[in-house]
Short mmCIF file of C-alpha atoms in Angstrom, two decimals:
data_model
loop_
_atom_site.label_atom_id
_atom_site.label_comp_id
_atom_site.label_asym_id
_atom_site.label_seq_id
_atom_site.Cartn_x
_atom_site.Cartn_y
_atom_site.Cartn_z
CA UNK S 1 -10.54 -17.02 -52.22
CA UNK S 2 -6.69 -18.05 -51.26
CA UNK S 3 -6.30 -13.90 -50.85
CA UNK S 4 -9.47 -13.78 -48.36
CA UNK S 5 -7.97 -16.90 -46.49
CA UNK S 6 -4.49 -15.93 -46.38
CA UNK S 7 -5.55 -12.26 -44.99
CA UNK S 8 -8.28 -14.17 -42.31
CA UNK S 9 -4.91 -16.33 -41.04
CA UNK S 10 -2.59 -12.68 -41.07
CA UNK S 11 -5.80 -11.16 -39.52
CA UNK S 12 -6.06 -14.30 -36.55
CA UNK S 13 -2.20 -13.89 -36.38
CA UNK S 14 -1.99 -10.21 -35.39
CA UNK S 15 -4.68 -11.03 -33.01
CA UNK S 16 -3.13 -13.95 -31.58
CA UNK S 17 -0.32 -11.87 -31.11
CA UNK S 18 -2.13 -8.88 -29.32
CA UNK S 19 -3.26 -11.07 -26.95
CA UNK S 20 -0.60 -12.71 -26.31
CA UNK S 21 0.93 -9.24 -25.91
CA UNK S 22 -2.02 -8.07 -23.41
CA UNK S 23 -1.88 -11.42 -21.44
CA UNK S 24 2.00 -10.72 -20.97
CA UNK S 25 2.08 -7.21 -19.80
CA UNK S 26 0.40 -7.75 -16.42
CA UNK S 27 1.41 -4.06 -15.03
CA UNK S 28 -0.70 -1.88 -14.37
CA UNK S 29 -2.69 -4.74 -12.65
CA UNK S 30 -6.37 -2.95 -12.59
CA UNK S 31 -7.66 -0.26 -14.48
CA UNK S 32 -8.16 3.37 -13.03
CA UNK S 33 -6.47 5.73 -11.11
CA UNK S 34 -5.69 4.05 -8.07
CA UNK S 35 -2.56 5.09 -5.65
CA UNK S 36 -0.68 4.01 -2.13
CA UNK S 37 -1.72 0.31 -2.65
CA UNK S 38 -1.32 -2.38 0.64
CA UNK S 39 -1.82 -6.07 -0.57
CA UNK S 40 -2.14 -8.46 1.51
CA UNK S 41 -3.14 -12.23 1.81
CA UNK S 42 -6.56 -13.41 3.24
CA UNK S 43 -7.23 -17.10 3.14
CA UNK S 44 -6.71 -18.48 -0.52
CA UNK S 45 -7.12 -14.87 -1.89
CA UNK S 46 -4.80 -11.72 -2.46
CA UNK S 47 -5.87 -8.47 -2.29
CA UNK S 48 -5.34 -4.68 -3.08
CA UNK S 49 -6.64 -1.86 -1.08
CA UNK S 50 -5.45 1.13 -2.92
CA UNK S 51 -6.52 5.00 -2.51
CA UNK S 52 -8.65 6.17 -5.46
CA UNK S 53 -6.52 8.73 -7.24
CA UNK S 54 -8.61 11.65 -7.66
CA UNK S 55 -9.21 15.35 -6.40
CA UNK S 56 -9.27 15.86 -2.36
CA UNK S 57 -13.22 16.36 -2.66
CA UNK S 58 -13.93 13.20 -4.94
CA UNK S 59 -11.90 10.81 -2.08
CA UNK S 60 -14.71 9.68 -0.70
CA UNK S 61 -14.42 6.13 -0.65
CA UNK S 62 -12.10 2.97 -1.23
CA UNK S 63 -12.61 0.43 -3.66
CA UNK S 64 -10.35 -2.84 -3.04
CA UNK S 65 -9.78 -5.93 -5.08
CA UNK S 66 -9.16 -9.54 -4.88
CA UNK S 67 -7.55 -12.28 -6.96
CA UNK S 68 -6.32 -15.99 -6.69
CA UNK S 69 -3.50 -15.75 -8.68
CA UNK S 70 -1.99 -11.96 -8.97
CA UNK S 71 -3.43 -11.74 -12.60
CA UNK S 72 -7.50 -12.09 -12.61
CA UNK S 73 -8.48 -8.97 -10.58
CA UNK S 74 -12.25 -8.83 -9.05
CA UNK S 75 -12.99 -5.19 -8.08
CA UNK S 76 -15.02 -4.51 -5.15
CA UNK S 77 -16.30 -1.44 -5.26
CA UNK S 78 -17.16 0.91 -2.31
CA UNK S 79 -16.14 -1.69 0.77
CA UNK S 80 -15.51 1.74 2.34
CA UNK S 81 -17.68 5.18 2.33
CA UNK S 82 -17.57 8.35 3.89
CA UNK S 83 -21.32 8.23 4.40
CA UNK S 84 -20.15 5.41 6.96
CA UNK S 85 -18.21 7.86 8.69
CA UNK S 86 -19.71 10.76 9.54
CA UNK S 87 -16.64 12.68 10.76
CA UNK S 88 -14.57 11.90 7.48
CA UNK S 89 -15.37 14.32 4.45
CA UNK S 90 -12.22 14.27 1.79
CA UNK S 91 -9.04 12.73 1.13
CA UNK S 92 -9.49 9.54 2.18
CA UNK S 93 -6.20 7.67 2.12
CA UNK S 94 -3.49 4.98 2.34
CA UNK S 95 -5.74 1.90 3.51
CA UNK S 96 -4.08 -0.75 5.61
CA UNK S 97 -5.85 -3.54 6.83
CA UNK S 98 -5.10 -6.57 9.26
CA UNK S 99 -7.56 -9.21 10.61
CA UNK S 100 -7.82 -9.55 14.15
CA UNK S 101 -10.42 -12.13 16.23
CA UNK S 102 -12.46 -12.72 13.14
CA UNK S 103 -13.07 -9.72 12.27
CA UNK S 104 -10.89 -7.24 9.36
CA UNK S 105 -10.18 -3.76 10.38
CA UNK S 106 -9.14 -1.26 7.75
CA UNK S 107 -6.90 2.35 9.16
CA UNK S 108 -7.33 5.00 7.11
CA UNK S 109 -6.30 8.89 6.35
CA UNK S 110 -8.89 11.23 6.01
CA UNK S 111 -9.46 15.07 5.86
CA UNK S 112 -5.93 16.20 5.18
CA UNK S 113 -5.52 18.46 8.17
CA UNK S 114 -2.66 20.84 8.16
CA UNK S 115 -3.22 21.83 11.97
CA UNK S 116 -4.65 20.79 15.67
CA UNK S 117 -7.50 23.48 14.68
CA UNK S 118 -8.96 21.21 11.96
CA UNK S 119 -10.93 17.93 12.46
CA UNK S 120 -9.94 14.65 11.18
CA UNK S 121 -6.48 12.24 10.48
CA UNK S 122 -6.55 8.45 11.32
CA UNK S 123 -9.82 6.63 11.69
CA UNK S 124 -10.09 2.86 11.92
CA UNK S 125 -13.12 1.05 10.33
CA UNK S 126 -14.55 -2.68 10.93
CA UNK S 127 -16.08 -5.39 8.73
CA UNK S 128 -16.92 -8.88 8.94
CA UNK S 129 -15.53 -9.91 5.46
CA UNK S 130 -12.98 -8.51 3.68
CA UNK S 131 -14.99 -6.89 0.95
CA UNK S 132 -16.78 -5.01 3.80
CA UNK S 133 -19.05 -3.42 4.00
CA UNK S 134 -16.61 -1.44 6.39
CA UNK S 135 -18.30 0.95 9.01
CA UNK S 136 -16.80 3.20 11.77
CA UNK S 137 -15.07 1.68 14.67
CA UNK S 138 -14.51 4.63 16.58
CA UNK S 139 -17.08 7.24 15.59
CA UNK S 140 -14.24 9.46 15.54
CA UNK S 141 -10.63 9.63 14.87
CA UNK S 142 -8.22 7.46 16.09
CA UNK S 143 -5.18 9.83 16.12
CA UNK S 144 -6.14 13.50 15.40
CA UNK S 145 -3.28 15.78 16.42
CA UNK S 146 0.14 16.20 15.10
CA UNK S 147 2.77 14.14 17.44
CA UNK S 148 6.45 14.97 16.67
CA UNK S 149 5.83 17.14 13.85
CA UNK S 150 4.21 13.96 11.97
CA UNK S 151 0.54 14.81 10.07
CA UNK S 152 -1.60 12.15 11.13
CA UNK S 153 -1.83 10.15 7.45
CA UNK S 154 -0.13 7.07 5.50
CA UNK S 155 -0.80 4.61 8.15
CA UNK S 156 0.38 1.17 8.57
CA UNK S 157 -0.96 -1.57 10.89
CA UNK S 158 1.96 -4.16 11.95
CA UNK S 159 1.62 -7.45 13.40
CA UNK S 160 5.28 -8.22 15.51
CA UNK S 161 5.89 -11.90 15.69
CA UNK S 162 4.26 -12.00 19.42
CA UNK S 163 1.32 -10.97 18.50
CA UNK S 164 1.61 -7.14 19.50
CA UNK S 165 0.15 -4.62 16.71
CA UNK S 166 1.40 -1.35 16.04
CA UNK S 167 0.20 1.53 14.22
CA UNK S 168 3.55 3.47 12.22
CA UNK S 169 2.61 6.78 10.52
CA UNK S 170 3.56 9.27 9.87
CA UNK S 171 4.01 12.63 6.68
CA UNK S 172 5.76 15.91 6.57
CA UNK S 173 8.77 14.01 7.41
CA UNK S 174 7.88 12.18 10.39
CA UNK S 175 7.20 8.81 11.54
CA UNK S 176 5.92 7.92 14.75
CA UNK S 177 5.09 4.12 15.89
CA UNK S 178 1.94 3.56 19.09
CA UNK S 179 0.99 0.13 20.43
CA UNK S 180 -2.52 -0.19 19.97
CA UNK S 181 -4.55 -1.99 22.56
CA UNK S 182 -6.45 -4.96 21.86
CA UNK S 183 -9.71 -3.73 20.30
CA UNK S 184 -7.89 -1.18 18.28
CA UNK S 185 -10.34 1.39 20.20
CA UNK S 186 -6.56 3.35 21.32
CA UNK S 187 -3.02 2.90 22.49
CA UNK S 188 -0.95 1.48 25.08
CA UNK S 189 1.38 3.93 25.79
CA UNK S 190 5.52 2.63 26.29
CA UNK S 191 7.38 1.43 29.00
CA UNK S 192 8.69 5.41 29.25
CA UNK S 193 5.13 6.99 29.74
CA UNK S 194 5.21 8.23 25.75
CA UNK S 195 2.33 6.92 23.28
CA UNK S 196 3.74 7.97 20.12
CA UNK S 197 7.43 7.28 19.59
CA UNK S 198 9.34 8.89 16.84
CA UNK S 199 11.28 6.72 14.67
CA UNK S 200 12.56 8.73 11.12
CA UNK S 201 14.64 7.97 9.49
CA UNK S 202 17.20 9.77 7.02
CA UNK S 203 14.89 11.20 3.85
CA UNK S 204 11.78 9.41 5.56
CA UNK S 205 8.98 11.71 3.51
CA UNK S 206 5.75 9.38 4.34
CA UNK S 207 4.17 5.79 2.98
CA UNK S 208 6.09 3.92 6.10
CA UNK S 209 5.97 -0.16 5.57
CA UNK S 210 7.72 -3.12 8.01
CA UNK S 211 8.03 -6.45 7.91
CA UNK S 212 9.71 -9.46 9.11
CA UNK S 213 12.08 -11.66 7.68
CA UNK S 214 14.59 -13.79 9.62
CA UNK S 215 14.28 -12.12 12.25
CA UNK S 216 14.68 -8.92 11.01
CA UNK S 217 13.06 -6.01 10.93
CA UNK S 218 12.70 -4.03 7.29
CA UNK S 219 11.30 -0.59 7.85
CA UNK S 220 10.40 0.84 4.24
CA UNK S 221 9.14 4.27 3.30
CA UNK S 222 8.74 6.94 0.54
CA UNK S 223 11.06 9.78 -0.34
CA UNK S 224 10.67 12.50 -2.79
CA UNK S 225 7.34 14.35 -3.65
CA UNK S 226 4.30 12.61 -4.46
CA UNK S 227 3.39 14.35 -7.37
CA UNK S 228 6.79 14.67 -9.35
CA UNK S 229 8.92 11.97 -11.21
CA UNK S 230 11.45 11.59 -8.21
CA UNK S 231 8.90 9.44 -5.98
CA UNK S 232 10.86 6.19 -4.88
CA UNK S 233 11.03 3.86 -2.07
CA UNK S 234 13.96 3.34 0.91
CA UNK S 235 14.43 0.70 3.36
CA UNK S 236 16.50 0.36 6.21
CA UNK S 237 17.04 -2.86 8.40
CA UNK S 238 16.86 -3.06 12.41
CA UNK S 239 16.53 -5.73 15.11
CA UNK S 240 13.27 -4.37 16.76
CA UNK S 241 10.34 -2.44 15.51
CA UNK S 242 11.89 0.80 17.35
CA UNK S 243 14.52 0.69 15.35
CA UNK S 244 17.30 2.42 15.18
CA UNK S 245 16.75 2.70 11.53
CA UNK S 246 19.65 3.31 9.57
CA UNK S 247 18.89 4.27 5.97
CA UNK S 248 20.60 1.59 3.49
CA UNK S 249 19.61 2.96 0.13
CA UNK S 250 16.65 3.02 -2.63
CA UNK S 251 15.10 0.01 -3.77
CA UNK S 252 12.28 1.71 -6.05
CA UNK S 253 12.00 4.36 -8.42
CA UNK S 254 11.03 5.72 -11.84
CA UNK S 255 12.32 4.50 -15.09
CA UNK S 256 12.77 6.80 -18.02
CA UNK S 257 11.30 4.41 -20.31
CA UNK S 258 8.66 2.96 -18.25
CA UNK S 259 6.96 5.23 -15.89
CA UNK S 260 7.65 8.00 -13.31
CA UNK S 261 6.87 8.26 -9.91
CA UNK S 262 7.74 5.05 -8.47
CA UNK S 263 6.61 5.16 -4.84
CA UNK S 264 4.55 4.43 -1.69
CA UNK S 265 4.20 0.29 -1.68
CA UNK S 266 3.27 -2.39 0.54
CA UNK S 267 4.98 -5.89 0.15
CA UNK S 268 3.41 -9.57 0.34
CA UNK S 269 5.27 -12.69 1.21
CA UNK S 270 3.74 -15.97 -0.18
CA UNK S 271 2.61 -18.25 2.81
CA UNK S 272 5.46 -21.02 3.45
CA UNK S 273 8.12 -19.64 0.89
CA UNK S 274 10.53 -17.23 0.32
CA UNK S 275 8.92 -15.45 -2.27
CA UNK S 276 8.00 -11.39 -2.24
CA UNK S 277 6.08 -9.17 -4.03
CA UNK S 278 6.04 -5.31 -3.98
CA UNK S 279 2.99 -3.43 -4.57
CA UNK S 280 3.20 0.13 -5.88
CA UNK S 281 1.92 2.85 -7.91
CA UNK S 282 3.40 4.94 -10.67
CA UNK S 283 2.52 7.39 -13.26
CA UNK S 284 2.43 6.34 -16.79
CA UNK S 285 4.80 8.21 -19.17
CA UNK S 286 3.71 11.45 -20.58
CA UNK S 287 1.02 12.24 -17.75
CA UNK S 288 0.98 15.62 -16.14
CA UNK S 289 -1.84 15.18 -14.13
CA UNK S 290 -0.36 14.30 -9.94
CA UNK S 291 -3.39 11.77 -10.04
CA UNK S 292 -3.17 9.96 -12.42
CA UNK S 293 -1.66 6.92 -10.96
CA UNK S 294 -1.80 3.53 -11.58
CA UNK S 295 -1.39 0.00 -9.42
CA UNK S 296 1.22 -2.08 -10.07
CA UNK S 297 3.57 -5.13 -8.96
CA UNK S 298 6.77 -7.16 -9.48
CA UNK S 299 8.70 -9.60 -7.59
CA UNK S 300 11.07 -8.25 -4.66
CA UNK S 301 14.36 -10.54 -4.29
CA UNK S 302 16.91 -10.43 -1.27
CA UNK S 303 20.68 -11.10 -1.85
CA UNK S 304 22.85 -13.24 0.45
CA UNK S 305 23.34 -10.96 3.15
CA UNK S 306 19.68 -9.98 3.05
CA UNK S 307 19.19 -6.70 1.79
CA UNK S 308 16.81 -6.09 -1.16
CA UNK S 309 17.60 -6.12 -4.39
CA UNK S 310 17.23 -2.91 -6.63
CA UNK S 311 13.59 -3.77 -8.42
CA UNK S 312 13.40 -3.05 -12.33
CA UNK S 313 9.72 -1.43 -12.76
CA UNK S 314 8.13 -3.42 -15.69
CA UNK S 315 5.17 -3.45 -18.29
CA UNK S 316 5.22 -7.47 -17.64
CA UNK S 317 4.70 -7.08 -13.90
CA UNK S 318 4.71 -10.59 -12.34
CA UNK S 319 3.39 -13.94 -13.71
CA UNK S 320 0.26 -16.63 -12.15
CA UNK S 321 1.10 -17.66 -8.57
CA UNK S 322 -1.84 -19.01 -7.28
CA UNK S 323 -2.54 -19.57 -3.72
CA UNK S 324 -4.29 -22.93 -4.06
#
């Protein structure tokens, strides 16, 4: 009887302790294969709108989830579908989504064209809730031609502190940044007669990223290939949007005894503090296969003179910070 008891309390123990274990290694965040992730706030919730890390013809859709607290994920599946938008048919990638006059618009990749002759790029879709349902804005694509060498995918929608919103894009090593009008339906072209502006940096590969703080512009991107170990994130720091963007150095990449393939992030800032997070995806040690990718996030800290720390990628990821 004292045996039986003694092994229930070892057995509870090593429980205890697996959960304990599970509740404290918060990275990857979700399960699945999910890639190029853009978090963002809405109300008291945050959320994730990653690509679904698959084959090309399997990228039919976006899934997105929510949480109050950057621990307790709710998955949403299918807020996006191709069969919402008729002109899309593979790769659909790189969500980013703003709201805008009540209503949430997500930009997306799609098609993976490699020329002018081929349809497809960067459509823009429209919901009245953030979970969607999402449907076409456009009934077409937004941009579908290659501007300064840049393939028309990895798009990021930008709010500037007045209120203008830009659309910054950009792969096969080119960025380009377009004002978009009010109703996101096209662009408003510059004060020089060009739309699409050209702002690359040094390295600049794709997975372009900006935000503000004091004043400040942070322009952040990807470098390396996608699909090898050597995927990692730059920044540089500017006083306008435009730039010039002077790279500063890498802020993101693999670790040997975590994971591989550190790359292509988006960043939150809690409302009313100084406090960022970095969202990103990685491949787990000992995976082969260029999709399998996983979600995850730790906290992003500044030094004195404002440029970003180098982040440590982690199996703890980041603890409860609820928005409430």
């Amino acid at each position: 009887m004292k045996h039986i008891l003694l092994s229930g309390i070892l057995l509870a123990t090593l429980v205890s302790g697996y959960a304990q274990q599970s509740d404290k290694n918060n990275n990857p965040v979700f399960e699945g294969w999910y890639a190029d992730p853009e978090g963002i706030i809405f109300g008291d919730q945050y959320w994730i709108y990653p690509t679904y890390s698959a084959p090309y013809e399997k990228q039919v859709f976006f899934d997105a989830f929510s949480s109050p607290d950057l621990v307790h994920w709710t998955k949403h599946e299918k807020v996006l579908d191709t069969a919402n938008v008729k002109w899309a048919k593979r790769a659909v990638w790189a969500p980013s989504i703003i709201e805008n006059g009540g209503k949430y618009f997500l930009f997306f990749g799609a098609n993976d064209i490699q020329s002018n002759e081929e349809y497809g790029g960067i459509g823009v879709a429209v919901a009245d809730r953030p979970e969607g349902p999402f449907r076409d804005h456009l009934g077409k694509p937004l941009i579908d031609k290659f501007y300064n060498g840049a393939q028309p995918i990895d798009q990021f929608v930008f709010r500037d502190a007045d209120g203008t919103h830009y659309l910054i894009y950009g792969g096969w090593k080119h960025c380009n940044i377009a004002k978009l009008n009010e109703d996101f339906t096209g662009f408003i072209p510059f004060d020089n007669g060009e739309t699409f502006r050209e702002v690359t940096p040094e390295n600049y590969v794709e997975g372009p990223f900006m935000f503000i703080r004091d004043g400040k512009y942070y322009f952040m991107w990807s470098e390396g290939g996608w699909t090898g170990p050597d995927y990692s994130v730059a920044y540089a720091i500017a006083d306008s949007p435009m730039g010039p963007f002077k790279r500063i150095g890498k802020i993101l990449q693999q670790d040997m005894d975590i994971a591989t393939g550190a790359g292509h992030h988006s960043v939150i800032k809690v409302p009313e503090k100084d406090r960022w997070y970095i969202v990103y995806h990685r491949r787990p040690l000992g995976e082969t296969d260029r999709n399998s990718r996983e979600t995850c996030i730790e906290e992003m800290y500044f030094d004195e003179g404002g440029l970003i720390r180098p982040i440590k990628i982690t199996d703890e990821g980041v603890k409860s910070d609820p928005l409430r």
